[in-house]
CSV table of C-alpha atoms and ligand atoms in Angstrom, one decimal:
chain,number,residue,atom,x,y,z
A,16,UNK,CA,32.0,87.3,-14.8
A,17,UNK,CA,34.0,85.5,-17.0
A,18,UNK,CA,35.9,82.1,-16.0
A,19,UNK,CA,39.5,83.6,-16.5
A,20,UNK,CA,38.5,86.9,-14.2
A,21,UNK,CA,36.6,84.5,-11.6
A,22,UNK,CA,40.3,82.4,-11.8
A,23,UNK,CA,42.4,85.6,-11.4
A,24,UNK,CA,40.0,86.7,-8.5
A,25,UNK,CA,40.7,83.5,-6.7
A,26,UNK,CA,44.3,83.3,-7.4
A,27,UNK,CA,44.3,87.0,-6.1
A,28,UNK,CA,42.8,85.8,-2.8
A,29,UNK,CA,44.9,83.0,-1.8
A,30,UNK,CA,48.3,84.6,-2.1
A,31,UNK,CA,46.9,87.4,-0.2
A,32,UNK,CA,45.8,84.6,2.4
A,33,UNK,CA,49.6,83.4,1.7
A,34,UNK,CA,51.2,86.7,2.4
A,35,UNK,CA,49.0,86.9,5.4
A,36,UNK,CA,50.2,83.7,6.9
A,37,UNK,CA,53.7,84.6,5.7
A,38,UNK,CA,53.4,87.8,7.7
A,39,UNK,CA,53.0,86.0,11.0
A,40,UNK,CA,55.1,83.1,10.3
A,41,UNK,CA,56.3,81.3,13.8
A,42,UNK,CA,59.6,80.3,14.1
A,43,UNK,CA,60.1,76.7,14.0
A,44,UNK,CA,59.5,74.3,17.0
A,45,UNK,CA,63.1,74.6,18.7
A,46,UNK,CA,62.7,72.4,21.7
A,47,UNK,CA,66.6,72.5,23.0
A,48,UNK,CA,68.9,75.0,24.9
A,49,UNK,CA,69.1,78.3,23.3
A,50,UNK,CA,66.3,77.3,20.9
A,51,UNK,CA,62.7,78.7,20.9
A,52,UNK,CA,59.4,76.2,21.6
A,53,UNK,CA,56.4,77.0,20.1
A,54,UNK,CA,53.5,76.2,23.3
A,55,UNK,CA,49.8,75.9,21.8
A,56,UNK,CA,48.0,77.5,24.8
A,57,UNK,CA,44.6,77.9,23.5
A,58,UNK,CA,41.5,79.4,21.5
A,59,UNK,CA,42.2,82.9,19.6
A,60,UNK,CA,38.5,83.2,20.4
A,61,UNK,CA,39.4,84.2,23.8
A,62,UNK,CA,41.8,86.9,25.3
A,63,UNK,CA,45.2,85.2,25.4
A,64,UNK,CA,45.6,83.5,28.5
A,65,UNK,CA,48.7,84.8,31.2
A,66,UNK,CA,51.9,82.9,30.4
A,67,UNK,CA,54.6,82.7,31.9
A,68,UNK,CA,58.2,81.0,32.4
A,69,UNK,CA,60.6,81.2,35.3
A,70,UNK,CA,58.1,84.1,36.6
A,71,UNK,CA,58.6,86.3,33.0
A,72,UNK,CA,56.4,86.9,30.7
A,73,UNK,CA,56.1,84.9,27.2
A,74,UNK,CA,55.7,86.6,24.1
A,75,UNK,CA,52.4,85.4,22.4
A,76,UNK,CA,51.0,84.9,18.7
A,77,UNK,CA,48.3,83.6,17.3
A,78,UNK,CA,48.2,81.5,14.2
A,79,UNK,CA,45.4,79.3,12.8
A,80,UNK,CA,42.8,80.8,15.3
A,81,UNK,CA,44.9,79.7,18.2
A,82,UNK,CA,47.2,81.7,20.8
A,83,UNK,CA,51.1,80.4,20.8
A,84,UNK,CA,53.6,80.9,23.2
A,85,UNK,CA,57.0,81.4,22.1
A,86,UNK,CA,59.4,80.5,24.6
A,87,UNK,CA,63.7,81.3,25.0
A,88,UNK,CA,65.2,78.0,26.4
A,89,UNK,CA,67.8,78.9,28.6
A,90,UNK,CA,71.2,77.5,27.2
A,91,UNK,CA,71.8,75.8,30.7
A,92,UNK,CA,68.4,73.7,30.2
A,93,UNK,CA,69.6,69.9,31.3
A,94,UNK,CA,67.5,67.7,28.8
A,95,UNK,CA,64.5,66.2,30.3
A,96,UNK,CA,61.1,68.8,30.7
A,97,UNK,CA,60.8,72.5,31.3
A,98,UNK,CA,57.1,73.7,32.3
A,99,UNK,CA,55.6,77.0,31.3
A,100,UNK,CA,52.7,78.8,33.5
A,101,UNK,CA,49.5,79.1,31.4
A,102,UNK,CA,46.9,80.9,34.2
A,103,UNK,CA,46.4,78.6,37.0
A,104,UNK,CA,47.7,75.1,35.0
A,105,UNK,CA,51.2,74.4,34.4
A,106,UNK,CA,52.5,72.9,30.6
A,107,UNK,CA,55.6,71.1,30.2
A,108,UNK,CA,57.5,71.2,26.8
A,109,UNK,CA,60.2,68.0,26.4
A,110,UNK,CA,63.8,69.6,26.0
A,111,UNK,CA,65.8,67.5,23.4
A,112,UNK,CA,69.7,67.8,24.2
A,113,UNK,CA,71.8,69.8,21.3
A,114,UNK,CA,75.7,69.2,21.3
A,115,UNK,CA,77.5,73.3,20.9
A,116,UNK,CA,81.1,73.0,20.1
A,117,UNK,CA,84.3,74.2,22.3
A,118,UNK,CA,86.4,77.6,20.6
A,119,UNK,CA,89.6,78.6,21.6
A,120,UNK,CA,90.4,81.9,21.4
A,121,UNK,CA,93.7,84.0,22.4
A,122,UNK,CA,93.4,87.4,23.4
A,123,UNK,CA,97.1,89.6,23.8
A,124,UNK,CA,94.9,92.3,26.4
A,125,UNK,CA,95.3,90.1,29.5
A,126,UNK,CA,92.3,92.5,31.0
A,127,UNK,CA,90.1,91.1,28.9
A,128,UNK,CA,90.8,87.6,30.3
A,129,UNK,CA,91.6,88.6,34.5
A,130,UNK,CA,90.6,92.2,34.4
A,131,UNK,CA,91.7,93.7,37.5
A,132,UNK,CA,89.1,95.0,40.5
A,133,UNK,CA,88.2,98.5,39.1
A,134,UNK,CA,87.8,96.5,35.7
A,135,UNK,CA,85.3,94.3,37.4
A,136,UNK,CA,83.7,96.9,39.2
A,137,UNK,CA,82.9,98.8,35.9
A,138,UNK,CA,81.7,95.1,34.6
A,139,UNK,CA,79.7,95.0,37.6
A,140,UNK,CA,78.1,98.2,36.5
A,141,UNK,CA,77.4,97.6,33.0
A,142,UNK,CA,75.9,93.9,33.4
A,143,UNK,CA,73.4,95.8,35.8
A,144,UNK,CA,72.7,98.2,32.6
A,145,UNK,CA,72.6,95.6,30.0
A,146,UNK,CA,70.7,92.9,31.9
A,147,UNK,CA,67.8,95.2,32.4
A,148,UNK,CA,67.5,96.2,28.5
A,149,UNK,CA,67.8,92.6,27.4
A,150,UNK,CA,65.3,91.6,30.1
A,151,UNK,CA,62.3,94.4,29.0
A,152,UNK,CA,59.4,93.5,28.3
A,153,UNK,CA,57.4,96.1,26.7
A,154,UNK,CA,53.2,95.5,25.9
A,155,UNK,CA,53.2,95.3,22.5
A,156,UNK,CA,50.6,93.2,19.9
A,157,UNK,CA,53.3,91.0,18.5
A,158,UNK,CA,53.2,91.0,14.5
A,159,UNK,CA,56.3,88.0,14.3
A,160,UNK,CA,59.8,87.5,15.1
A,161,UNK,CA,61.4,86.6,12.2
A,162,UNK,CA,64.0,89.0,11.1
A,163,UNK,CA,65.8,90.4,8.1
A,164,UNK,CA,70.0,90.2,8.4
A,165,UNK,CA,71.5,93.3,10.6
A,166,UNK,CA,74.8,92.8,7.8
A,167,UNK,CA,75.8,90.7,4.7
A,168,UNK,CA,78.7,88.8,5.4
A,169,UNK,CA,80.1,85.4,7.0
A,170,UNK,CA,78.5,84.2,9.9
A,171,UNK,CA,82.0,83.1,11.4
A,172,UNK,CA,81.4,81.2,14.5
A,173,UNK,CA,77.8,79.8,15.9
A,174,UNK,CA,75.9,80.5,19.0
A,175,UNK,CA,76.7,78.3,21.9
A,176,UNK,CA,80.1,77.6,21.4
A,177,UNK,CA,81.8,76.7,24.9
A,178,UNK,CA,84.8,79.2,24.9
A,179,UNK,CA,87.9,78.9,26.3
A,180,UNK,CA,90.4,82.8,26.2
A,181,UNK,CA,93.9,82.1,26.5
A,182,UNK,CA,93.0,78.5,27.9
A,183,UNK,CA,90.1,79.6,30.8
A,184,UNK,CA,86.8,78.8,30.3
A,185,UNK,CA,84.5,81.8,30.3
A,186,UNK,CA,80.2,81.9,30.0
A,187,UNK,CA,79.0,80.4,26.4
A,188,UNK,CA,78.9,82.6,23.1
A,189,UNK,CA,75.2,83.8,23.1
A,190,UNK,CA,75.3,85.3,19.7
A,191,UNK,CA,76.4,85.0,16.5
A,192,UNK,CA,79.4,86.4,14.9
A,193,UNK,CA,79.0,87.9,11.7
A,194,UNK,CA,82.5,88.8,9.8
A,195,UNK,CA,82.3,92.5,7.6
A,196,UNK,CA,84.7,95.2,6.9
A,197,UNK,CA,85.2,98.1,9.9
A,198,UNK,CA,82.8,100.6,9.2
A,199,UNK,CA,80.0,98.1,6.8
A,200,UNK,CA,76.5,99.8,7.7
A,201,UNK,CA,74.3,97.6,10.3
A,202,UNK,CA,70.2,97.8,9.7
A,203,UNK,CA,67.5,97.3,11.9
A,204,UNK,CA,66.4,94.1,11.4
A,205,UNK,CA,62.7,94.5,12.6
A,206,UNK,CA,61.4,97.8,13.8
A,207,UNK,CA,61.5,98.4,17.4
A,208,UNK,CA,62.6,101.0,20.4
A,209,UNK,CA,66.5,101.4,21.2
A,210,UNK,CA,66.6,100.8,24.8
A,211,UNK,CA,70.7,101.0,25.8
A,212,UNK,CA,73.6,102.6,23.9
A,213,UNK,CA,77.0,102.5,25.3
A,214,UNK,CA,80.2,101.8,25.5
A,215,UNK,CA,81.6,98.7,27.4
A,216,UNK,CA,84.3,97.1,28.6
A,217,UNK,CA,83.7,93.4,26.9
A,218,UNK,CA,80.8,94.3,24.1
A,219,UNK,CA,82.6,97.6,23.2
A,220,UNK,CA,80.2,100.1,21.6
A,221,UNK,CA,76.5,98.7,21.5
A,222,UNK,CA,73.3,99.1,20.4
A,223,UNK,CA,70.2,97.4,22.2
A,224,UNK,CA,66.6,97.5,20.2
A,225,UNK,CA,63.4,96.3,22.0
A,226,UNK,CA,60.7,94.7,19.7
A,227,UNK,CA,58.2,94.4,22.3
A,228,UNK,CA,57.0,91.4,24.3
A,229,UNK,CA,60.1,90.8,25.1
A,230,UNK,CA,62.2,90.1,22.0
A,231,UNK,CA,65.1,92.0,22.0
A,232,UNK,CA,68.4,92.3,20.0
A,233,UNK,CA,71.7,93.3,20.8
A,234,UNK,CA,74.6,94.7,18.6
A,235,UNK,CA,78.5,94.8,20.1
A,236,UNK,CA,81.9,95.8,19.2
A,237,UNK,CA,80.8,98.9,16.9
A,238,UNK,CA,82.9,101.1,15.5
A,239,UNK,CA,80.3,104.1,15.5
A,240,UNK,CA,76.8,104.2,17.1
A,241,UNK,CA,74.2,106.2,15.2
A,242,UNK,CA,71.1,106.1,17.1
A,243,UNK,CA,70.0,107.3,20.5
A,244,UNK,CA,67.9,105.8,23.6
A,245,UNK,CA,64.7,106.0,23.4
A,246,UNK,CA,64.3,106.6,19.8
A,247,UNK,CA,62.1,104.7,17.4
A,248,UNK,CA,63.4,102.5,14.7
A,249,UNK,CA,61.9,100.6,11.5
A,250,UNK,CA,63.5,97.7,10.0
A,251,UNK,CA,66.4,98.5,7.6
A,252,UNK,CA,67.2,101.8,9.3
A,253,UNK,CA,71.1,102.1,9.9
A,254,UNK,CA,72.0,101.9,13.2
A,255,UNK,CA,75.4,102.3,13.6
A,256,UNK,CA,78.6,100.3,11.7
A,257,UNK,CA,81.0,97.5,12.3
A,258,UNK,CA,83.9,97.5,13.9
A,259,UNK,CA,86.5,96.0,16.5
A,260,UNK,CA,85.7,97.9,20.0
A,261,UNK,CA,85.7,95.3,23.0
A,262,UNK,CA,87.1,92.2,23.1
A,263,UNK,CA,87.4,91.1,19.9
A,264,UNK,CA,90.5,89.4,17.6
A,265,UNK,CA,89.2,91.4,14.7
A,266,UNK,CA,86.1,93.5,13.3
A,267,UNK,CA,82.8,91.5,13.1
A,268,UNK,CA,79.2,92.2,14.7
A,269,UNK,CA,78.2,90.1,17.4
A,270,UNK,CA,74.6,89.7,17.2
A,271,UNK,CA,72.2,88.7,19.9
A,272,UNK,CA,68.4,87.9,20.2
A,273,UNK,CA,66.7,87.7,23.3
A,274,UNK,CA,63.2,86.1,24.3
A,275,UNK,CA,61.8,86.4,28.1
A,276,UNK,CA,65.2,87.4,29.0
A,277,UNK,CA,67.1,84.2,27.2
A,278,UNK,CA,69.9,84.0,24.8
A,279,UNK,CA,68.5,82.3,21.6
A,280,UNK,CA,70.0,81.4,18.5
A,281,UNK,CA,69.3,84.3,15.7
A,282,UNK,CA,69.7,81.3,13.1
A,283,UNK,CA,66.0,80.4,13.8
A,284,UNK,CA,65.0,83.8,13.4
A,285,UNK,CA,67.2,85.3,10.2
A,286,UNK,CA,66.6,83.9,6.8
A,287,UNK,CA,68.9,81.1,5.6
A,288,UNK,CA,72.2,81.4,4.0
B,329,LIG,ZN1,80.4,87.0,19.6
């Protein structure tokens, strides 16, 4: 074997190892409300221990021969400690404060601000369908949770904004808005299974993808839905098109990401702009 050949072989091996490491890259430990905590829960020589937070099972990934729990931290978490269950023990995670800005919006259609009784009933029915899909836990071997960009465009307002519609306080913004023209195709940012589609009061035309182990993504306000419930999709497959259906002020994609039924900031999982 020549020296060059050996060097080439070593280079190929190192690149391959780096690639394997990249493919299973953990997101950055982001221990704030709406962030993601990465918690070492033991050696990967053993099967993973049962791990839960608020009685919900957690996504697990192995890295450097250790198991890591990937924990979605609820937006309403107070700073201080938060504990997860690992087998019969608990591990506490220190939560740091994070200041989210305020956003004041004016919506012309008043029923989006103060819905009537029939609309409230409809909203409650839809909430159940949406929450069930967002909170689903399907057992899979997780390959990672990094995402491709579902649609290119400016990320027009960020996750966690405390919102006021026509001066009335409403729930915080639990996703990322990406501005794009009506009809722009939206792709699945990672492989998964479609668990819900529908035309909902606030969210308009909506698609929900289950990526396994409680990792779920949400797409709202679409002009068109290109997939059906139960369908498997691969990364890059078109799932619908950008629109302005539901409670919106213009065409954009509302993109949400969820871990253990909790909305987490998609910016942690997407490539940086
Ligand atoms: Zn939004």
